[in-house]
Amino acid sequence: MATTIKTNRRDFLKIAATATGGLLIGFGWSSCDTPKVQVLSTEEVLAKAHNFNSFLSISPDGDIVIYSPNPELGQNIITSFPMIVADELDADWKKVRVLQAPLDNQRFERQLTGGSGAMPHSWERLRKAGASAKYLLLSAAAAKLEVPQEELYAEESMIYHKNSKKKISYGELVMDAAALEIPEEVPLKDPKDFKLIGTPVKNVKNKEMFTGQPLYGLDVYKDGMVNAMIQRAPFGMKIKSVDDAAARSVKGVLDVVVFKNNVAVVGSTTWPLMKAKRMLKIEYEPDGAVESTFDHDRLFAEMLDAKTAQIMRQDGDVDAAFKNAAQVITAEYQCPFLPHAPMEPQNFFAHVKEDSAELIGPTQTPDRARMETARLLGIPVENITVDITRLGGGFGRRLMADFVVEAAELSKILDKPVKVTWSREDDNTGGGYRPAVRYRFSAALDEAGNMIGYKLRGAGMNAGNTTRENNFPSGAVPNVLIENVNHRSTVTTNAWRAPITNFLAYAEQSFLDEVALAAKKDPVAFRLELLKKAKNEPVGQLGYDVDRMIGVVEGAAERANWGKNANVKQGFSVYFSHRSYVAQVADIEMENDQPVLKRITAVTDCGVVVHPTGADHQVRGGIVDGMGHAMFGNLTFENGMPKQRNFDSYRLIRMKEVPEVNVHYLQTPFEPTGLGEPALPPTGGAIANAIYAATGQRLRAQPFIEQKEYSSLNLQIKRA
């Protein structure tokens, strides 16, 4: 049965587009004036439209163009967004062309990639756009064929009359459709009638990627452009003196520029710049602004033992619960700083003129890039354009705009277009890391093994709130105290894939296993027991849907044959983040008395799965990323600089170290939620709990390979 959704005629722009005529619909969710139908060029159409989330255009020859506003960094939003529009439109997918839209706050909403929020934000909007366009086309067809509209149906960019079998193409109807008004209510498809949504559609940019077409920021080239690479000061330090004589002598170097706390070498190509940058002789001194020590063990101990902390949640009488407990379990878990390490290092192009600027490159937050550039240059925001290239990864690092501002500032200094490119060493040492955090957990059990008290204190380095105080097991325990302590460090931090939950989930889920063991309960049964308490006797605010979490817990246990094979030692983990629920089971088998990690089974509830291929890539990628960083990733500092400067010393997971990964989805009726991040948080806990089940060694710190408990395990990884 079709659903309807209220709309407003002022929400839409209908224009006959291009010199030969056609229908263009801009769709957005704040009111705008609908201009009269005109024949316009594409440039004129884009100039007149405003307040829209995206554009859908249909030409008289039937070609369909859909503009995708959000930056594409591998999450495949540039394919899944148009799929939603095209499905409601009943378009012929072979005739759909997808273009990346530039930054334009007047036309587009939430034009960013971060927080796994693009799909939940745009799902209804995109459906509404396709359905509205189809309604106009059906209305135009009814008038042209002189039949009632309810006797018509659409399929693959054609409209058919059920009785007479007459048919007419979308292209033949666009001019008539552009003259019609959109009603207050537009029918949407029943999900059972989806044709594209839920099918494995190929990435719309496959051909360009496979054939090496210029898609990425590193591919940008403009006439008159120079290249620049920058040496940045260590954390807590400032430049005292610079000797650039040797660097200037390198062939291909055009200039050396000192600005703020940076030294830039400028030239025609990047290769001589990399050589010249190593030849700079720079003397630094402490900047005195903030502490510059890196004794993190001492700092963490002080924060965890501090008499005062920010209380994030307090339920019941925690002191009484722990005083009267039959058993108290306490443990600490620690995670290090980590770089984002996208395969494409940071880069950006800028051309600053007298009262305007052109920016081109890979950014997750193009509006932030523009705003910070405007603030730096002191020019109006509307005088700055931002074209978004495909991103070669981001993981949160490209939410920042430091690399954009560098390019803009250098362009202004040099009075010419410039592209700033970071090396891998620059990327690893340039800051914006995942915060380092240590957690102290305590649980109080009664004589029956029920958890009657729960305490968590998080201590973070520039981490803000290190907790997710309303997440499970909050709401399932009668007495809860969750606290946070944050330390201002010279090390700059930033959102890192699944912020906070990427390490909190590992610590929390490992600790819950410790509590289950102390209570002499099966880890899955223990979690289900807590969830049922949260459902039947909730305490305080619940930040999660209990039934959906129970669904993935039971689903993962069933699909992984939890506890049914004595030869398989298993670890369990479940987490809710970014509106989605993921449970995972890691399987370890003993071979020649050595533990072998064979497989990870994941069950996800993200509502409607729009693009199964893309979803599969996101879940598998999140698991591999979560596993790799839990087991191997680490940054340590010396004199304000990370020791791990490149991939020879910063350890990433290797292809041969990835076990079999089995991915499943619960078929639930909820609107789709994010998938770029939710599969990562549970992975570390599932693996750590499996290692304990197999060896009796509890790993309470990341990376696993650097813990003394791990060194004797000789853990191997094989595909089952």
XYZ file of C-alpha atoms in Angstrom:
720
model
C 0.000 0.000 0.000
C 1.436 3.356 -1.001
C 2.116 5.914 1.674
C 1.700 9.636 1.283
C 3.777 12.469 2.565
C 2.806 16.085 2.824
C 4.784 18.497 0.761
C 4.625 22.133 -0.095
C 4.592 23.491 -3.615
C 7.063 26.119 -2.442
C 9.531 23.329 -1.590
C 10.160 22.590 -5.244
C 11.707 24.256 -8.241
C 10.350 23.274 -11.663
C 12.200 24.708 -14.632
C 12.460 23.788 -18.281
C 16.196 23.222 -18.394
C 18.794 23.503 -21.161
C 18.370 25.199 -24.491
C 16.366 22.287 -25.911
C 13.969 22.155 -22.967
C 13.602 19.693 -20.124
C 12.387 19.254 -16.564
C 14.576 20.138 -13.606
C 13.356 19.673 -10.070
C 15.321 21.009 -7.131
C 14.173 19.500 -3.872
C 14.794 20.826 -0.432
C 13.137 21.388 2.867
C 12.909 25.076 3.458
C 10.484 27.258 1.587
C 11.486 28.920 -1.634
C 9.705 30.805 -4.333
C 8.850 28.739 -7.383
C 9.688 30.773 -10.479
C 7.689 30.652 -13.656
C 8.680 28.045 -16.211
C 11.465 29.296 -18.445
C 13.840 27.808 -20.969
C 17.277 28.179 -19.423
C 20.804 26.914 -19.776
C 22.057 24.565 -17.058
C 24.198 27.364 -15.627
C 21.181 29.656 -15.457
C 19.135 26.934 -13.792
C 21.728 26.477 -11.063
C 22.021 30.231 -10.659
C 18.263 30.657 -10.084
C 17.607 27.656 -7.830
C 18.040 27.918 -4.090
C 17.363 26.086 -0.809
C 17.572 22.610 -2.328
C 19.038 19.332 -1.206
C 19.836 18.125 -4.692
C 18.730 18.319 -8.303
C 16.971 15.900 -10.576
C 16.801 16.783 -14.267
C 15.202 14.921 -17.144
C 15.996 15.946 -20.699
C 13.687 15.512 -23.707
C 15.771 12.557 -24.869
C 15.120 10.811 -21.550
C 18.541 11.264 -19.952
C 18.363 11.783 -16.192
C 20.944 13.686 -14.183
C 21.023 13.525 -10.392
C 23.364 15.774 -8.452
C 24.823 14.234 -5.303
C 25.625 16.913 -2.710
C 27.593 14.944 -0.102
C 31.352 14.365 -0.337
C 32.199 10.831 -1.457
C 34.995 9.149 0.496
C 34.281 5.497 -0.206
C 30.969 5.131 1.634
C 29.314 5.015 -1.814
C 26.771 7.706 -1.054
C 27.196 8.890 -4.636
C 25.523 5.648 -5.732
C 22.995 5.008 -2.955
C 21.491 8.519 -2.916
C 20.603 8.459 -6.630
C 19.258 4.905 -6.236
C 16.617 6.186 -3.831
C 15.541 8.990 -6.149
C 15.533 6.721 -9.193
C 13.515 4.003 -7.446
C 10.698 6.347 -6.457
C 10.879 7.871 -9.942
C 10.740 4.417 -11.569
C 13.615 5.556 -13.745
C 15.596 3.487 -16.187
C 18.864 3.224 -14.226
C 20.815 2.895 -17.465
C 19.801 6.459 -18.321
C 20.821 7.954 -14.970
C 23.992 10.022 -14.746
C 25.307 11.127 -11.365
C 27.356 14.290 -10.800
C 29.118 15.543 -7.679
C 27.623 18.894 -6.707
C 29.819 21.778 -5.585
C 29.331 23.439 -2.211
C 26.231 25.618 -2.196
C 24.447 26.335 1.084
C 21.576 28.007 -0.748
C 20.741 24.908 -2.747
C 21.815 22.019 -0.547
C 21.309 20.875 3.032
C 23.832 19.052 5.250
C 26.463 19.006 2.550
C 29.008 17.048 4.552
C 30.169 13.530 5.245
C 30.532 12.583 8.900
C 28.769 10.875 11.756
C 27.132 8.302 9.484
C 24.290 10.808 9.211
C 23.807 11.329 5.487
C 21.387 8.473 4.891
C 19.065 9.019 7.882
C 18.980 12.729 7.113
C 18.174 12.364 3.419
C 16.150 9.145 3.099
C 12.698 10.738 3.144
C 13.857 13.795 1.214
C 15.275 11.729 -1.621
C 12.190 9.528 -1.838
C 10.005 12.605 -1.894
C 12.001 14.086 -4.753
C 11.673 11.027 -6.964
C 8.010 10.537 -6.127
C 7.177 14.161 -6.820
C 8.838 14.079 -10.221
C 6.988 10.879 -11.095
C 3.699 12.427 -10.025
C 4.227 15.353 -12.392
C 5.085 12.999 -15.249
C 2.032 10.814 -14.572
C -0.184 13.907 -14.504
C 1.252 15.131 -17.785
C 0.792 11.676 -19.338
C -2.831 11.479 -18.202
C -3.573 14.775 -19.936
C -1.715 13.814 -23.078
C -3.260 10.352 -23.374
C -6.668 11.614 -22.199
C -7.034 8.879 -19.585
C -7.498 8.929 -15.789
C -4.168 9.160 -13.945
C -5.024 6.168 -11.735
C -5.033 3.957 -14.850
C -1.378 4.734 -15.510
C 1.766 3.200 -14.093
C 5.459 3.984 -14.510
C 8.305 1.605 -15.239
C 11.882 2.238 -16.418
C 11.310 5.827 -17.553
C 8.114 4.954 -19.407
C 4.469 5.479 -18.520
C 1.930 2.835 -19.561
C -1.849 2.814 -19.738
C -3.091 -0.411 -18.179
C -6.070 -0.923 -20.504
C -5.027 0.352 -23.918
C -1.310 -0.518 -23.550
C -0.455 2.960 -24.777
C 2.929 4.178 -23.595
C 4.913 7.396 -23.526
C 8.446 8.161 -22.415
C 9.523 10.538 -19.671
C 11.445 12.586 -22.215
C 8.276 13.283 -24.182
C 6.545 14.590 -21.065
C 9.104 16.859 -19.417
C 7.907 20.145 -20.907
C 4.279 19.461 -19.996
C 5.264 18.236 -16.535
C 7.212 21.424 -15.855
C 4.005 23.440 -16.179
C 2.118 21.471 -13.500
C 1.821 22.068 -9.772
C 2.852 19.529 -7.143
C -0.009 18.585 -4.794
C 0.062 18.890 -1.018
C 0.437 15.106 -0.673
C 2.646 12.878 -2.795
C 2.290 9.074 -2.799
C 5.413 7.100 -1.920
C 6.035 3.479 -2.772
C 5.317 0.626 -0.437
C 8.787 -0.783 0.383
C 7.763 -4.152 -1.060
C 7.572 -2.444 -4.457
C 11.160 -1.156 -4.432
C 13.049 -2.202 -7.544
C 16.482 -0.598 -7.113
C 16.610 -0.171 -3.352
C 17.969 -3.363 -1.842
C 19.727 -4.533 -5.005
C 23.501 -4.751 -5.671
C 23.885 -1.796 -8.043
C 27.415 -1.127 -9.309
C 29.252 1.966 -8.095
C 28.478 4.770 -10.539
C 32.140 5.836 -10.532
C 33.628 2.397 -11.183
C 34.697 3.168 -14.741
C 36.465 6.394 -13.796
C 38.259 4.682 -10.914
C 39.242 1.617 -12.924
C 40.541 3.671 -15.842
C 42.447 6.186 -13.735
C 40.326 9.228 -14.496
C 41.106 12.346 -12.438
C 38.759 12.067 -9.473
C 40.854 12.843 -6.412
C 42.348 15.989 -4.957
C 45.841 14.843 -5.867
C 44.704 14.859 -9.518
C 43.875 18.584 -9.519
C 45.944 20.691 -11.879
C 45.379 24.294 -12.953
C 47.360 26.504 -15.319
C 49.836 28.686 -13.457
C 49.642 26.519 -10.350
C 52.638 25.888 -8.099
C 53.044 23.052 -5.617
C 53.941 23.423 -1.962
C 54.921 21.143 0.903
C 55.123 22.306 4.495
C 57.253 21.510 7.514
C 55.131 21.977 10.635
C 56.393 22.505 14.179
C 56.263 19.639 16.722
C 53.515 19.767 19.349
C 54.194 22.364 22.030
C 57.029 23.937 20.049
C 57.550 27.079 17.969
C 60.109 28.106 15.355
C 63.216 29.799 16.730
C 65.282 30.002 13.523
C 65.299 28.713 9.944
C 68.259 27.994 7.670
C 66.820 27.345 4.194
C 69.981 27.741 2.075
C 70.334 24.035 1.265
C 66.635 23.687 0.483
C 66.696 26.626 -1.909
C 69.588 25.043 -3.819
C 67.495 22.039 -4.891
C 66.584 22.163 -8.573
C 62.855 22.757 -8.978
C 62.464 24.766 -5.777
C 61.098 28.246 -6.490
C 60.777 29.674 -3.002
C 60.822 28.986 0.737
C 58.181 30.747 2.816
C 57.981 31.015 6.603
C 54.464 31.734 7.835
C 53.018 31.352 11.305
C 54.643 28.199 12.721
C 55.297 26.622 9.325
C 57.986 26.550 6.657
C 56.753 25.926 3.100
C 58.913 24.936 0.158
C 57.396 25.907 -3.182
C 58.126 24.493 -6.624
C 56.857 23.045 -9.847
C 56.449 19.418 -8.698
C 56.355 17.606 -5.377
C 59.441 15.377 -5.770
C 62.078 18.123 -5.363
C 59.977 19.630 -2.581
C 60.142 16.416 -0.569
C 63.915 16.447 -0.935
C 64.218 20.138 -0.091
C 61.985 19.873 2.960
C 64.347 17.305 4.472
C 67.225 19.771 3.966
C 65.639 22.558 5.997
C 67.492 23.333 9.218
C 64.895 24.490 11.727
C 65.511 25.152 15.409
C 62.501 24.992 17.749
C 61.776 26.088 21.297
C 58.829 25.425 23.657
C 55.864 27.678 22.931
C 54.855 27.865 26.590
C 51.161 27.915 25.757
C 50.279 24.508 27.215
C 52.064 21.597 28.835
C 54.476 19.868 26.509
C 55.227 16.734 28.505
C 54.164 13.364 27.183
C 54.140 11.261 30.356
C 50.697 9.931 29.632
C 50.812 7.131 32.198
C 51.281 9.691 34.965
C 48.582 11.967 33.588
C 46.077 9.130 33.236
C 46.737 7.933 36.777
C 46.176 11.441 38.123
C 42.902 11.816 36.231
C 41.521 8.439 37.263
C 42.395 9.127 40.910
C 41.211 12.751 40.893
C 38.800 13.612 43.692
C 36.505 15.488 41.336
C 35.225 14.689 37.872
C 32.405 15.714 35.595
C 29.388 13.552 36.415
C 27.749 12.403 33.204
C 25.128 10.100 34.722
C 24.058 9.100 38.216
C 21.280 6.609 38.980
C 20.302 5.188 42.364
C 22.631 4.899 45.357
C 25.967 3.759 43.953
C 27.873 3.933 47.244
C 25.348 1.688 48.983
C 25.339 -0.798 46.105
C 29.088 -1.229 46.237
C 29.184 -1.266 50.048
C 26.634 -4.089 50.177
C 27.943 -6.026 47.164
C 28.846 -9.683 47.485
C 31.555 -9.151 44.882
C 33.215 -6.129 43.215
C 35.072 -6.342 39.896
C 37.389 -3.502 38.810
C 39.512 -3.157 35.689
C 41.225 -0.485 33.620
C 41.412 -0.322 29.832
C 43.594 1.961 27.753
C 43.778 3.045 24.123
C 46.499 5.130 22.432
C 46.516 8.095 20.083
C 46.008 6.993 16.473
C 46.358 8.770 13.133
C 43.588 8.481 10.551
C 46.070 7.383 7.884
C 43.839 7.710 4.783
C 45.521 6.332 1.671
C 45.349 9.768 0.045
C 47.324 12.197 2.239
C 45.880 15.656 2.869
C 45.965 18.059 -0.057
C 44.074 21.078 -1.350
C 44.133 23.616 -4.168
C 43.530 27.314 -3.572
C 43.524 30.345 -5.817
C 43.094 33.534 -3.803
C 42.376 36.736 -5.696
C 41.776 40.277 -4.453
C 38.274 39.682 -3.098
C 37.509 36.040 -3.900
C 38.916 32.551 -3.641
C 38.562 29.257 -5.484
C 39.038 26.077 -3.437
C 39.196 22.532 -4.860
C 39.937 19.311 -3.050
C 38.953 16.456 -0.737
C 36.998 17.665 2.276
C 34.341 16.067 4.447
C 33.083 19.506 5.484
C 33.212 21.886 2.515
C 31.285 24.588 4.346
C 33.784 24.541 7.202
C 36.596 24.834 4.661
C 34.925 27.878 3.157
C 34.077 29.522 6.496
C 37.602 29.164 7.887
C 39.093 30.440 4.642
C 36.774 33.463 4.712
C 37.782 34.154 8.310
C 41.471 33.926 7.409
C 41.248 36.133 4.326
C 38.649 38.564 5.622
C 36.497 38.252 2.515
C 32.767 37.486 2.215
C 31.839 33.815 2.387
C 29.756 34.109 -0.774
C 32.905 35.068 -2.695
C 34.500 31.685 -2.055
C 33.694 28.636 -4.178
C 34.426 25.048 -3.124
C 34.520 22.175 -5.600
C 34.576 18.762 -3.935
C 36.752 16.012 -5.364
C 36.424 12.359 -4.454
C 38.213 11.656 -1.179
C 40.825 8.912 -0.946
C 39.659 8.121 2.572
C 39.040 10.428 5.478
C 37.824 8.602 8.598
C 37.181 11.980 10.237
C 40.526 13.638 9.480
C 39.036 15.633 6.617
C 36.389 17.089 8.888
C 39.111 19.588 9.765
C 40.160 22.438 7.494
C 43.764 23.080 8.508
C 45.109 21.819 5.190
C 42.610 23.989 3.300
C 43.556 27.121 5.203
C 47.251 26.395 4.592
C 46.645 26.360 0.850
C 44.598 29.567 0.969
C 47.172 31.397 3.085
C 50.034 30.358 0.822
C 48.099 31.344 -2.282
C 47.565 34.803 -0.815
C 51.250 35.139 0.142
C 52.487 33.929 -3.261
C 49.753 35.727 -5.214
C 49.187 32.678 -7.419
C 47.246 29.402 -7.417
C 48.846 26.749 -5.220
C 48.271 23.123 -4.333
C 49.514 22.028 -0.923
C 50.342 18.324 -0.673
C 51.179 16.458 2.516
C 53.574 13.516 2.501
C 52.786 10.360 4.443
C 55.152 11.581 7.163
C 53.295 14.900 7.253
C 50.012 13.050 7.592
C 51.213 10.890 10.477
C 52.866 13.755 12.346
C 50.424 16.554 11.494
C 47.973 15.983 14.319
C 44.223 15.564 14.417
C 44.565 12.141 16.050
C 42.142 9.866 17.810
C 42.367 10.884 21.487
C 44.202 8.635 23.922
C 41.843 7.429 26.681
C 41.949 5.269 29.781
C 38.832 3.840 31.436
C 38.298 2.517 34.948
C 35.298 0.225 35.348
C 33.779 -1.217 38.497
C 30.812 -3.562 38.845
C 28.980 -4.654 41.988
C 27.341 -8.095 42.063
C 24.886 -9.482 44.584
C 25.003 -13.067 45.816
C 22.945 -14.275 42.833
C 25.386 -12.728 40.333
C 23.123 -9.820 39.431
C 24.876 -6.562 38.547
C 23.485 -4.086 41.030
C 26.081 -1.332 40.545
C 28.164 0.017 37.684
C 30.821 2.723 37.669
C 32.812 4.108 34.786
C 35.342 6.913 34.787
C 36.846 7.971 31.494
C 40.057 9.996 31.292
C 40.947 11.460 27.913
C 43.530 13.630 26.187
C 41.588 16.346 24.360
C 38.736 13.848 24.126
C 35.858 15.958 25.425
C 33.300 13.536 26.813
C 34.942 10.099 26.811
C 31.663 8.351 27.644
C 28.352 7.593 26.014
C 26.515 7.779 29.304
C 23.089 6.720 28.023
C 24.289 3.683 26.102
C 24.020 0.098 27.310
C 24.436 -1.052 30.079
C 22.999 2.217 31.420
C 19.297 1.747 32.016
C 19.797 -1.932 32.843
C 21.546 -1.431 36.208
C 19.791 0.222 39.178
C 22.847 2.073 40.489
C 25.131 3.791 38.000
C 27.834 6.455 38.169
C 29.545 7.602 34.956
C 32.206 10.315 35.145
C 34.536 12.070 32.766
C 37.890 13.822 33.121
C 39.449 15.634 30.183
C 43.052 16.840 29.956
C 44.189 19.585 27.619
C 47.221 18.276 25.753
C 49.433 19.826 23.104
C 48.573 16.856 20.897
C 45.750 17.954 18.602
C 42.866 15.517 18.319
C 39.879 15.077 16.072
C 36.947 12.808 15.395
C 38.273 9.373 14.383
C 35.977 6.834 12.763
C 33.142 6.198 15.262
C 34.361 8.886 17.696
C 34.773 7.734 21.318
C 32.822 4.509 20.708
C 35.715 3.130 18.643
C 37.601 2.468 21.890
C 34.853 2.684 24.514
C 33.048 -0.276 22.952
C 36.163 -2.480 23.159
C 36.746 -1.555 26.809
C 33.113 -1.778 27.836
C 32.403 -5.070 26.100
C 35.583 -6.648 27.412
C 34.726 -5.561 30.931
C 31.187 -6.945 30.626
C 32.752 -10.294 29.824
C 34.859 -10.002 32.971
C 31.695 -9.334 34.977
C 29.852 -12.249 33.340
C 32.746 -14.561 34.202
C 32.706 -13.384 37.829
C 28.928 -13.928 37.928
C 29.430 -17.419 36.445
C 27.144 -16.596 33.520
C 27.429 -17.072 29.775
C 28.463 -13.726 28.193
C 25.555 -13.667 25.726
C 23.022 -14.748 28.349
C 24.409 -12.103 30.710
C 23.876 -9.347 28.147
C 20.387 -10.569 27.313
C 19.543 -10.653 31.019
C 20.616 -7.018 31.351
C 18.715 -5.993 28.219
C 15.530 -7.610 29.468
C 15.900 -5.648 32.703
C 16.294 -2.478 30.655
C 13.108 -3.356 28.798
C 10.982 -4.386 31.764
C 12.432 -2.199 34.534
C 14.343 0.644 32.846
C 16.334 2.972 35.077
C 16.696 6.541 33.867
C 17.151 7.481 30.234
C 17.772 4.850 27.560
C 19.877 5.983 24.616
C 19.169 2.810 22.631
C 16.271 0.652 21.449
C 16.268 -2.439 23.658
C 14.385 -4.677 21.234
C 16.711 -3.844 18.334
C 19.758 -4.571 20.452
C 18.256 -7.858 21.619
C 17.612 -8.664 17.964
C 21.251 -8.365 16.898
C 22.501 -10.149 20.042
C 20.264 -13.143 19.386
C 20.894 -12.967 15.643
C 24.676 -13.035 15.991
C 24.599 -15.824 18.567
C 22.389 -17.915 16.270
C 24.366 -17.346 13.071
C 27.715 -17.956 14.774
C 26.452 -21.129 16.540
C 27.381 -19.579 19.862
C 28.584 -22.164 22.378
C 27.688 -25.173 20.203
C 31.181 -26.301 19.209
C 33.581 -27.170 22.006
C 36.530 -26.849 19.633
C 35.712 -23.215 18.855
C 36.436 -20.551 21.462
C 34.261 -17.509 20.950
C 34.179 -13.875 21.932
C 31.065 -11.708 21.846
C 30.515 -7.976 21.531
C 27.552 -5.747 20.741
C 27.290 -2.017 20.334
C 24.910 0.744 19.325
C 26.377 3.786 17.628
C 25.329 6.237 14.946
C 21.755 4.929 15.091
C 22.707 1.355 14.085
C 23.112 -1.882 16.048
C 25.909 -4.377 15.407
C 26.729 -7.615 17.244
C 29.833 -9.644 16.471
C 31.247 -13.047 17.329
C 34.934 -13.867 16.867
C 35.911 -17.544 16.505
C 39.274 -18.929 17.585
C 40.243 -22.538 16.998
C 43.265 -24.328 18.427
C 45.682 -25.802 15.879
C 48.814 -27.542 17.143
C 48.093 -26.021 20.550
C 48.166 -22.520 19.055
C 45.139 -20.185 18.866
C 44.013 -19.299 15.345
C 41.506 -16.507 14.682
C 39.339 -18.039 11.949
C 36.282 -15.859 11.456
C 34.180 -12.932 12.579
C 30.404 -13.044 12.235
C 28.512 -9.756 12.263
C 24.781 -9.087 12.435
C 23.606 -5.546 11.788
C 20.311 -3.743 12.188
C 20.507 -0.549 10.141
C 16.887 -0.562 9.024
C 16.317 -0.702 5.276
C 19.521 -1.707 3.462
C 19.520 0.644 0.482
C 22.592 -0.625 -1.332
C 23.652 -4.134 -0.242
C 27.021 -4.029 -1.997
C 27.934 -0.702 -0.445
C 26.585 -1.796 2.935
C 28.645 -4.977 2.777
C 31.764 -2.964 2.016
C 31.083 -0.634 4.930
C 30.547 -3.407 7.470
C 33.521 -5.462 6.289
C 35.691 -2.371 6.086
C 34.679 -1.320 9.584
C 35.521 -4.755 10.955
C 38.920 -4.839 9.258
C 39.647 -1.291 10.413
C 38.517 -2.065 13.967
C 40.565 -5.244 14.083
C 43.686 -3.665 12.610
C 43.762 -0.722 14.974
C 42.895 -2.785 18.044
C 45.683 -5.225 17.308
C 48.439 -3.124 15.734
C 47.976 0.673 15.663
C 49.933 2.901 18.047
C 51.462 6.367 18.225
C 54.120 7.215 20.797
C 55.712 10.635 21.204
C 59.212 11.918 21.720
C 60.024 15.630 21.973
C 56.565 16.515 20.711
C 56.777 14.332 17.608
C 55.313 10.877 16.906
C 57.961 8.181 16.499
C 55.807 6.326 13.961
C 56.179 8.566 10.921
C 55.393 6.189 8.063
C 54.040 2.719 7.410
C 57.421 1.123 8.103
C 56.913 1.921 11.788
C 53.171 2.593 12.021
C 51.624 -0.858 11.813
C 48.508 -1.401 9.711
C 46.674 -4.662 9.257
C 47.741 -6.709 6.221
C 45.524 -8.586 3.809
C 46.802 -11.959 4.983
C 45.802 -11.028 8.543
C 42.107 -10.659 7.754
C 40.059 -13.708 8.774
C 36.833 -14.808 7.161
C 34.147 -12.180 7.731
C 30.486 -13.182 7.531
C 28.018 -10.308 7.282
C 24.284 -10.528 7.951
C 21.474 -7.978 8.238
C 18.235 -8.104 10.154
C 15.273 -7.304 7.957
C 13.614 -4.606 10.040
C 11.072 -1.989 8.926
C 12.970 1.029 10.225
C 14.223 3.828 8.017
C 17.883 3.352 7.035
C 20.594 4.488 9.406
C 24.342 4.963 9.037
C 26.864 2.248 8.239
C 30.181 4.062 7.799
C 31.058 3.679 11.468
C 28.854 1.280 13.520
C 30.635 -1.970 12.566
C 34.009 -0.789 13.876
C 33.354 -0.344 17.637
C 32.360 -3.952 18.519
C 35.301 -5.621 16.748
C 38.101 -5.120 19.268
C 35.970 -6.437 22.114
C 34.860 -9.533 20.195
C 38.472 -10.451 19.378
C 39.787 -9.701 22.880
C 37.021 -11.787 24.451
C 37.734 -14.675 22.074
C 41.430 -14.527 22.957
C 40.533 -14.775 26.637
C 38.164 -17.684 26.003
C 40.923 -19.535 24.143
C 43.970 -18.680 26.263
C 42.872 -17.185 29.575
C 44.802 -13.997 28.761
C 42.849 -10.768 29.224
C 43.989 -7.912 26.991
C 43.163 -4.576 28.602
C 45.146 -2.241 26.372
C 45.558 -1.558 22.691
C 47.388 -2.368 20.535
C 47.189 -6.023 21.501
C 50.536 -7.002 19.988
C 52.409 -4.685 22.362
C 50.921 -6.173 25.541
C 52.972 -8.635 27.555
C 49.923 -10.924 27.806
C 49.862 -11.176 24.012
C 53.526 -11.987 23.465
C 53.182 -15.596 24.613
C 50.002 -16.331 22.672
C 51.452 -16.777 19.187
C 48.020 -15.960 17.817
C 47.649 -16.783 14.141
C 45.020 -15.565 11.712
C 43.687 -17.772 8.950
C 40.671 -17.694 6.718
C 38.369 -20.563 7.599
